[in-house]
Amino acid sequence: MRIDILTLFPEMFEPLRQSIIGRARREGKIEINVVNIRDYTEDKHLKCDDYPFGGGAGMVMMAQPIGSAIEAIDPNHEARRIYLSPKGRVFHQQMVFEYLSYDRLLLLCGHYEGVDQRVLELFIDEEVSIGDYVLTGGELPAMVIADCVSRYVDGVLSAGSLVDESFSENLLEYPQYTRPVEYRGLTVPEVLRSGDHGKIDAWRRAQAEAETRKKRPDLLGEEK
Ligand code: ADE
């Protein structure tokens, strides 16, 4: 999987050099390529935004630097091209599996009042939001998508890590415990220490269902 991220703020992507994603990049399991849109401006002052036609507050990202960057990075339109915006389809775990069917993703980060509409019409396949709230730009949403997708790429997580996780069966994950057996008067449930894997599986399944019913009944098709 190759993920190209187009942004005016490449320094914001330092977190993708850490932890699991950082290691997967160093090991060549995923390729994340952060591109500075400003490198593609034809303006002699390196300008990438301008006042909106019709007036109003804020600045709009210009079409030319973005269009030139996309054409240079994905000349044959091989990538699924996604623009991060609060107006988009709301991101969901099922979309992760959809994106894994592409070899390449291109994530365009808007900033200020967004991008010139012609960018969306000419170059973008879909607009995606990570939730019903407004952020200062698309950089954090791009990191969210890159992280969610990368963890399913072969070899990024250890075998088994993905098996029981939240949402994989529309259930939230069961509670987890580690040592010590007792902490401030609370003990690890007996069954988890029994060594009986049949019983442990049944307990975990029941806990996952109870947890989901309590916290997210909508996932079970029930009213909140
Ligand atoms: N840009 C600003 N807010 C956003 C959101 N909620 N999702 C995606 N991109 C955004």
PDB file of C-alpha atoms and ligand atoms in Angstrom:
ATOM      1  CA  MET A   1       0.000   0.000   0.000  1.00  0.00           C
ATOM      2  CA  ARG A   2       1.236   3.457  -0.924  1.00  0.00           C
ATOM      3  CA  ILE A   3      -0.378   6.525   0.613  1.00  0.00           C
ATOM      4  CA  ASP A   4       0.397   9.989  -0.749  1.00  0.00           C
ATOM      5  CA  ILE A   5      -0.633  12.857   1.520  1.00  0.00           C
ATOM      6  CA  LEU A   6      -0.852  16.333  -0.017  1.00  0.00           C
ATOM      7  CA  THR A   7      -0.660  19.188   2.470  1.00  0.00           C
ATOM      8  CA  LEU A   8       0.588  22.722   3.060  1.00  0.00           C
ATOM      9  CA  PHE A   9       1.871  21.568   6.484  1.00  0.00           C
ATOM     10  CA  PRO A  10       4.118  18.502   5.997  1.00  0.00           C
ATOM     11  CA  GLU A  11       5.671  18.900   9.477  1.00  0.00           C
ATOM     12  CA  MET A  12       2.317  17.926  11.004  1.00  0.00           C
ATOM     13  CA  PHE A  13       2.872  14.313   9.876  1.00  0.00           C
ATOM     14  CA  GLU A  14       5.735  13.550  12.258  1.00  0.00           C
ATOM     15  CA  PRO A  15       3.440  11.226  14.337  1.00  0.00           C
ATOM     16  CA  LEU A  16       3.347   8.819  11.370  1.00  0.00           C
ATOM     17  CA  ARG A  17       7.068   8.189  11.962  1.00  0.00           C
ATOM     18  CA  GLN A  18       6.423   6.790  15.450  1.00  0.00           C
ATOM     19  CA  SER A  19       5.297   3.472  16.900  1.00  0.00           C
ATOM     20  CA  ILE A  20       3.685   0.781  14.728  1.00  0.00           C
ATOM     21  CA  ILE A  21       3.240   2.898  11.595  1.00  0.00           C
ATOM     22  CA  GLY A  22       6.808   4.246  11.830  1.00  0.00           C
ATOM     23  CA  ARG A  23       8.211   0.728  12.064  1.00  0.00           C
ATOM     24  CA  ALA A  24       6.057  -0.522   9.174  1.00  0.00           C
ATOM     25  CA  ARG A  25       7.379   2.336   7.020  1.00  0.00           C
ATOM     26  CA  ARG A  26      10.989   1.626   7.927  1.00  0.00           C
ATOM     27  CA  GLU A  27      10.456  -2.056   7.127  1.00  0.00           C
ATOM     28  CA  GLY A  28       8.959  -1.136   3.740  1.00  0.00           C
ATOM     29  CA  LYS A  29       5.547  -2.668   4.485  1.00  0.00           C
ATOM     30  CA  ILE A  30       3.785   0.600   3.766  1.00  0.00           C
ATOM     31  CA  GLU A  31       4.914   3.675   1.879  1.00  0.00           C
ATOM     32  CA  ILE A  32       3.678   7.027   3.147  1.00  0.00           C
ATOM     33  CA  ASN A  33       4.741   9.933   1.007  1.00  0.00           C
ATOM     34  CA  VAL A  34       4.038  13.409   2.413  1.00  0.00           C
ATOM     35  CA  VAL A  35       4.006  16.017  -0.343  1.00  0.00           C
ATOM     36  CA  ASN A  36       4.214  19.774   0.172  1.00  0.00           C
ATOM     37  CA  ILE A  37       1.660  21.369  -2.164  1.00  0.00           C
ATOM     38  CA  ARG A  38       3.701  24.582  -2.101  1.00  0.00           C
ATOM     39  CA  ASP A  39       6.454  22.817  -4.074  1.00  0.00           C
ATOM     40  CA  TYR A  40       4.078  22.826  -7.064  1.00  0.00           C
ATOM     41  CA  THR A  41       2.959  26.467  -7.122  1.00  0.00           C
ATOM     42  CA  GLU A  42       3.755  28.464 -10.245  1.00  0.00           C
ATOM     43  CA  ASP A  43       3.407  31.721  -8.313  1.00  0.00           C
ATOM     44  CA  LYS A  44       6.676  33.589  -7.890  1.00  0.00           C
ATOM     45  CA  HIS A  45       5.834  34.384  -4.258  1.00  0.00           C
ATOM     46  CA  LEU A  46       4.919  30.707  -3.642  1.00  0.00           C
ATOM     47  CA  LYS A  47       1.318  31.692  -2.962  1.00  0.00           C
ATOM     48  CA  CYS A  48      -1.118  28.770  -2.581  1.00  0.00           C
ATOM     49  CA  ASP A  49      -4.263  30.490  -1.280  1.00  0.00           C
ATOM     50  CA  ASP A  50      -6.305  33.548  -2.163  1.00  0.00           C
ATOM     51  CA  TYR A  51      -9.451  35.498  -1.210  1.00  0.00           C
ATOM     52  CA  PRO A  52     -12.795  33.860  -2.051  1.00  0.00           C
ATOM     53  CA  PHE A  53     -14.754  35.163  -5.035  1.00  0.00           C
ATOM     54  CA  GLY A  54     -17.965  36.687  -3.703  1.00  0.00           C
ATOM     55  CA  GLY A  55     -16.311  37.796  -0.479  1.00  0.00           C
ATOM     56  CA  GLY A  56     -16.438  36.327   2.997  1.00  0.00           C
ATOM     57  CA  ALA A  57     -13.949  35.427   5.686  1.00  0.00           C
ATOM     58  CA  GLY A  58     -10.806  33.380   5.234  1.00  0.00           C
ATOM     59  CA  MET A  59      -8.774  32.142   2.311  1.00  0.00           C
ATOM     60  CA  VAL A  60      -9.325  29.413  -0.269  1.00  0.00           C
ATOM     61  CA  MET A  61      -6.605  27.029  -1.450  1.00  0.00           C
ATOM     62  CA  MET A  62      -5.913  27.665  -5.140  1.00  0.00           C
ATOM     63  CA  ALA A  63      -6.534  25.039  -7.812  1.00  0.00           C
ATOM     64  CA  GLN A  64      -3.219  25.299  -9.692  1.00  0.00           C
ATOM     65  CA  PRO A  65      -0.749  24.082  -7.011  1.00  0.00           C
ATOM     66  CA  ILE A  66      -3.062  21.223  -6.001  1.00  0.00           C
ATOM     67  CA  GLY A  67      -3.833  20.196  -9.587  1.00  0.00           C
ATOM     68  CA  SER A  68      -0.155  20.231 -10.557  1.00  0.00           C
ATOM     69  CA  ALA A  69       0.801  18.234  -7.440  1.00  0.00           C
ATOM     70  CA  ILE A  70      -1.842  15.578  -8.116  1.00  0.00           C
ATOM     71  CA  GLU A  71      -0.883  15.290 -11.790  1.00  0.00           C
ATOM     72  CA  ALA A  72       2.797  14.919 -10.884  1.00  0.00           C
ATOM     73  CA  ILE A  73       2.213  12.312  -8.159  1.00  0.00           C
ATOM     74  CA  ASP A  74      -0.560  10.282  -9.744  1.00  0.00           C
ATOM     75  CA  PRO A  75      -0.324  10.953 -13.498  1.00  0.00           C
ATOM     76  CA  ASN A  76      -2.340   7.911 -14.540  1.00  0.00           C
ATOM     77  CA  HIS A  77      -4.984   8.167 -11.819  1.00  0.00           C
ATOM     78  CA  GLU A  78      -4.030   4.899 -10.136  1.00  0.00           C
ATOM     79  CA  ALA A  79      -4.756   6.124  -6.604  1.00  0.00           C
ATOM     80  CA  ARG A  80      -8.129   6.438  -4.932  1.00  0.00           C
ATOM     81  CA  ARG A  81      -8.147  10.209  -4.464  1.00  0.00           C
ATOM     82  CA  ILE A  82      -9.789  11.398  -1.257  1.00  0.00           C
ATOM     83  CA  TYR A  83     -10.363  14.971  -0.097  1.00  0.00           C
ATOM     84  CA  LEU A  84     -10.739  15.358   3.684  1.00  0.00           C
ATOM     85  CA  SER A  85     -13.529  17.736   4.555  1.00  0.00           C
ATOM     86  CA  PRO A  86     -16.356  18.035   7.089  1.00  0.00           C
ATOM     87  CA  LYS A  87     -18.774  17.895   4.120  1.00  0.00           C
ATOM     88  CA  GLY A  88     -17.751  14.362   3.144  1.00  0.00           C
ATOM     89  CA  ARG A  89     -19.136  10.873   3.705  1.00  0.00           C
ATOM     90  CA  VAL A  90     -18.513  10.024   7.366  1.00  0.00           C
ATOM     91  CA  PHE A  91     -15.570   7.639   7.813  1.00  0.00           C
ATOM     92  CA  HIS A  92     -16.448   4.173   9.073  1.00  0.00           C
ATOM     93  CA  GLN A  93     -14.625   0.868   9.636  1.00  0.00           C
ATOM     94  CA  GLN A  94     -16.189  -0.676   6.500  1.00  0.00           C
ATOM     95  CA  MET A  95     -14.535   2.057   4.419  1.00  0.00           C
ATOM     96  CA  VAL A  96     -11.138   0.820   5.643  1.00  0.00           C
ATOM     97  CA  PHE A  97     -11.761  -2.529   3.925  1.00  0.00           C
ATOM     98  CA  GLU A  98     -12.917  -0.714   0.804  1.00  0.00           C
ATOM     99  CA  TYR A  99      -9.689   1.341   0.703  1.00  0.00           C
ATOM    100  CA  LEU A 100      -7.550  -1.779   1.180  1.00  0.00           C
ATOM    101  CA  SER A 101      -8.714  -2.937  -2.253  1.00  0.00           C
ATOM    102  CA  TYR A 102      -6.689  -0.075  -3.803  1.00  0.00           C
ATOM    103  CA  ASP A 103      -2.896  -0.250  -4.167  1.00  0.00           C
ATOM    104  CA  ARG A 104      -2.665   3.480  -3.669  1.00  0.00           C
ATOM    105  CA  LEU A 105      -4.514   6.205  -1.778  1.00  0.00           C
ATOM    106  CA  LEU A 106      -4.046   9.924  -2.275  1.00  0.00           C
ATOM    107  CA  LEU A 107      -5.233  12.063   0.641  1.00  0.00           C
ATOM    108  CA  LEU A 108      -5.699  15.779   0.016  1.00  0.00           C
ATOM    109  CA  CYS A 109      -5.734  17.978   3.112  1.00  0.00           C
ATOM    110  CA  GLY A 110      -7.703  21.201   2.944  1.00  0.00           C
ATOM    111  CA  HIS A 111      -6.996  24.147   5.188  1.00  0.00           C
ATOM    112  CA  TYR A 112      -8.512  27.591   5.813  1.00  0.00           C
ATOM    113  CA  GLU A 113     -11.921  27.798   4.094  1.00  0.00           C
ATOM    114  CA  GLY A 114     -11.226  24.744   1.922  1.00  0.00           C
ATOM    115  CA  VAL A 115     -10.096  24.260  -1.665  1.00  0.00           C
ATOM    116  CA  ASP A 116     -11.320  25.745  -4.950  1.00  0.00           C
ATOM    117  CA  GLN A 117     -14.356  23.693  -6.015  1.00  0.00           C
ATOM    118  CA  ARG A 118     -12.768  22.924  -9.406  1.00  0.00           C
ATOM    119  CA  VAL A 119     -10.142  20.767  -7.678  1.00  0.00           C
ATOM    120  CA  LEU A 120     -12.927  18.481  -6.463  1.00  0.00           C
ATOM    121  CA  GLU A 121     -14.562  18.329  -9.884  1.00  0.00           C
ATOM    122  CA  LEU A 122     -11.373  17.702 -11.830  1.00  0.00           C
ATOM    123  CA  PHE A 123      -9.196  15.564  -9.583  1.00  0.00           C
ATOM    124  CA  ILE A 124     -10.996  14.027  -6.583  1.00  0.00           C
ATOM    125  CA  ASP A 125     -12.906  10.716  -6.354  1.00  0.00           C
ATOM    126  CA  GLU A 126     -14.585  11.282  -3.010  1.00  0.00           C
ATOM    127  CA  GLU A 127     -14.892  13.633  -0.068  1.00  0.00           C
ATOM    128  CA  VAL A 128     -14.551  12.095   3.405  1.00  0.00           C
ATOM    129  CA  SER A 129     -15.193  13.484   6.892  1.00  0.00           C
ATOM    130  CA  ILE A 130     -13.945  11.795  10.069  1.00  0.00           C
ATOM    131  CA  GLY A 131     -16.947  12.971  12.083  1.00  0.00           C
ATOM    132  CA  ASP A 132     -19.486  15.692  12.607  1.00  0.00           C
ATOM    133  CA  TYR A 133     -17.195  18.369  13.984  1.00  0.00           C
ATOM    134  CA  VAL A 134     -14.944  20.927  12.321  1.00  0.00           C
ATOM    135  CA  LEU A 135     -11.152  20.791  12.594  1.00  0.00           C
ATOM    136  CA  THR A 136      -8.657  23.434  11.463  1.00  0.00           C
ATOM    137  CA  GLY A 137      -7.639  21.299   8.503  1.00  0.00           C
ATOM    138  CA  GLY A 138      -7.555  17.868   6.897  1.00  0.00           C
ATOM    139  CA  GLU A 139      -4.173  16.856   8.356  1.00  0.00           C
ATOM    140  CA  LEU A 140      -5.453  15.045  11.462  1.00  0.00           C
ATOM    141  CA  PRO A 141      -8.201  13.305   9.427  1.00  0.00           C
ATOM    142  CA  ALA A 142      -5.576  12.173   6.882  1.00  0.00           C
ATOM    143  CA  MET A 143      -3.533  10.688   9.735  1.00  0.00           C
ATOM    144  CA  VAL A 144      -6.620   8.908  11.053  1.00  0.00           C
ATOM    145  CA  ILE A 145      -7.292   7.289   7.682  1.00  0.00           C
ATOM    146  CA  ALA A 146      -3.629   6.421   7.027  1.00  0.00           C
ATOM    147  CA  ASP A 147      -3.381   4.779  10.471  1.00  0.00           C
ATOM    148  CA  CYS A 148      -6.658   2.813  10.181  1.00  0.00           C
ATOM    149  CA  VAL A 149      -5.770   1.475   6.736  1.00  0.00           C
ATOM    150  CA  SER A 150      -2.093   0.733   7.455  1.00  0.00           C
ATOM    151  CA  ARG A 151      -2.821  -1.553  10.391  1.00  0.00           C
ATOM    152  CA  TYR A 152      -4.571  -4.003   8.029  1.00  0.00           C
ATOM    153  CA  VAL A 153      -1.666  -4.158   5.574  1.00  0.00           C
ATOM    154  CA  ASP A 154       0.053  -7.555   5.729  1.00  0.00           C
ATOM    155  CA  GLY A 155       2.767  -7.746   8.379  1.00  0.00           C
ATOM    156  CA  VAL A 156       2.053  -4.370  10.016  1.00  0.00           C
ATOM    157  CA  LEU A 157       0.429  -5.914  13.115  1.00  0.00           C
ATOM    158  CA  SER A 158       1.321  -9.238  14.638  1.00  0.00           C
ATOM    159  CA  ALA A 159      -0.886 -12.204  13.688  1.00  0.00           C
ATOM    160  CA  GLY A 160      -3.985 -12.396  15.876  1.00  0.00           C
ATOM    161  CA  SER A 161      -4.095  -8.704  16.785  1.00  0.00           C
ATOM    162  CA  LEU A 162      -6.898  -8.068  14.329  1.00  0.00           C
ATOM    163  CA  VAL A 163      -9.011 -11.095  15.164  1.00  0.00           C
ATOM    164  CA  ASP A 164     -11.075  -9.970  18.133  1.00  0.00           C
ATOM    165  CA  GLU A 165     -10.970  -6.235  17.862  1.00  0.00           C
ATOM    166  CA  SER A 166     -13.821  -3.810  18.262  1.00  0.00           C
ATOM    167  CA  PHE A 167     -16.121  -3.452  15.226  1.00  0.00           C
ATOM    168  CA  SER A 168     -14.739  -6.501  13.412  1.00  0.00           C
ATOM    169  CA  GLU A 169     -18.051  -8.280  14.049  1.00  0.00           C
ATOM    170  CA  ASN A 170     -20.058  -5.169  14.864  1.00  0.00           C
ATOM    171  CA  LEU A 171     -19.282  -5.800  18.545  1.00  0.00           C
ATOM    172  CA  LEU A 172     -17.114  -3.763  20.891  1.00  0.00           C
ATOM    173  CA  GLU A 173     -14.149  -5.594  22.344  1.00  0.00           C
ATOM    174  CA  TYR A 174     -14.379  -7.497  25.657  1.00  0.00           C
ATOM    175  CA  PRO A 175     -12.467  -6.122  28.689  1.00  0.00           C
ATOM    176  CA  GLN A 176      -8.776  -6.981  29.005  1.00  0.00           C
ATOM    177  CA  TYR A 177      -6.630  -7.508  32.116  1.00  0.00           C
ATOM    178  CA  THR A 178      -2.954  -8.016  32.803  1.00  0.00           C
ATOM    179  CA  ARG A 179      -0.883  -8.556  35.955  1.00  0.00           C
ATOM    180  CA  PRO A 180      -1.263  -8.163  38.891  1.00  0.00           C
ATOM    181  CA  VAL A 181      -4.293 -10.341  39.723  1.00  0.00           C
ATOM    182  CA  GLU A 182      -5.430  -7.805  42.302  1.00  0.00           C
ATOM    183  CA  TYR A 183      -5.197  -4.021  42.006  1.00  0.00           C
ATOM    184  CA  ARG A 184      -6.750  -1.727  44.635  1.00  0.00           C
ATOM    185  CA  GLY A 185      -9.226  -4.376  45.667  1.00  0.00           C
ATOM    186  CA  LEU A 186     -10.323  -5.294  42.137  1.00  0.00           C
ATOM    187  CA  THR A 187      -9.479  -8.818  40.951  1.00  0.00           C
ATOM    188  CA  VAL A 188      -9.134 -10.258  37.478  1.00  0.00           C
ATOM    189  CA  PRO A 189     -12.207 -12.437  36.728  1.00  0.00           C
ATOM    190  CA  GLU A 190     -11.579 -16.038  37.783  1.00  0.00           C
ATOM    191  CA  VAL A 191     -12.482 -17.480  34.372  1.00  0.00           C
ATOM    192  CA  LEU A 192      -9.563 -15.693  32.671  1.00  0.00           C
ATOM    193  CA  ARG A 193      -7.174 -17.478  35.039  1.00  0.00           C
ATOM    194  CA  SER A 194      -8.848 -20.891  34.645  1.00  0.00           C
ATOM    195  CA  GLY A 195      -6.913 -22.010  31.557  1.00  0.00           C
ATOM    196  CA  ASP A 196     -10.197 -23.314  30.075  1.00  0.00           C
ATOM    197  CA  HIS A 197     -10.224 -21.769  26.612  1.00  0.00           C
ATOM    198  CA  GLY A 198     -13.773 -22.811  25.830  1.00  0.00           C
ATOM    199  CA  LYS A 199     -15.012 -20.985  28.920  1.00  0.00           C
ATOM    200  CA  ILE A 200     -12.761 -17.995  28.255  1.00  0.00           C
ATOM    201  CA  ASP A 201     -14.118 -17.626  24.698  1.00  0.00           C
ATOM    202  CA  ALA A 202     -17.718 -17.869  25.915  1.00  0.00           C
ATOM    203  CA  TRP A 203     -17.076 -15.289  28.665  1.00  0.00           C
ATOM    204  CA  ARG A 204     -15.448 -12.896  26.215  1.00  0.00           C
ATOM    205  CA  ARG A 205     -18.290 -13.233  23.724  1.00  0.00           C
ATOM    206  CA  ALA A 206     -20.885 -12.545  26.444  1.00  0.00           C
ATOM    207  CA  GLN A 207     -18.872  -9.548  27.686  1.00  0.00           C
ATOM    208  CA  ALA A 208     -18.534  -8.157  24.156  1.00  0.00           C
ATOM    209  CA  GLU A 209     -22.293  -8.402  23.655  1.00  0.00           C
ATOM    210  CA  ALA A 210     -23.044  -6.832  27.052  1.00  0.00           C
ATOM    211  CA  GLU A 211     -20.519  -4.020  26.455  1.00  0.00           C
ATOM    212  CA  THR A 212     -22.030  -3.288  23.034  1.00  0.00           C
ATOM    213  CA  ARG A 213     -25.615  -3.361  24.354  1.00  0.00           C
ATOM    214  CA  LYS A 214     -24.675  -0.916  27.121  1.00  0.00           C
ATOM    215  CA  LYS A 215     -22.457   1.507  25.196  1.00  0.00           C
ATOM    216  CA  ARG A 216     -23.475   1.221  21.523  1.00  0.00           C
ATOM    217  CA  PRO A 217     -26.869  -0.479  21.147  1.00  0.00           C
ATOM    218  CA  ASP A 218     -27.074   1.054  17.652  1.00  0.00           C
ATOM    219  CA  LEU A 219     -24.410  -1.454  16.524  1.00  0.00           C
ATOM    220  CA  LEU A 220     -26.825  -4.282  17.407  1.00  0.00           C
ATOM    221  CA  GLY A 221     -29.661  -2.571  15.544  1.00  0.00           C
ATOM    222  CA  GLU A 222     -31.268  -1.535  18.838  1.00  0.00           C
ATOM    223  CA  GLU A 223     -32.423   1.895  19.996  1.00  0.00           C
ATOM    224  CA  LYS A 224     -30.000   3.993  22.068  1.00  0.00           C
TER     225      LYS A 224
HETATM  226  N1  ADE B   1     -11.468  19.138   7.916  1.00  0.00           N
HETATM  227  C1  ADE B   1     -11.996  19.873   8.909  1.00  0.00           C
HETATM  228  N2  ADE B   1     -12.818  19.136   9.661  1.00  0.00           N
HETATM  229  C2  ADE B   1     -12.824  17.874   9.136  1.00  0.00           C
HETATM  230  C3  ADE B   1     -13.473  16.655   9.462  1.00  0.00           C
HETATM  231  N3  ADE B   1     -14.315  16.566  10.489  1.00  0.00           N
HETATM  232  N4  ADE B   1     -13.227  15.578   8.698  1.00  0.00           N
HETATM  233  C4  ADE B   1     -12.399  15.672   7.644  1.00  0.00           C
HETATM  234  N5  ADE B   1     -11.755  16.790   7.284  1.00  0.00           N
HETATM  235  C5  ADE B   1     -11.958  17.890   8.018  1.00  0.00           C
END
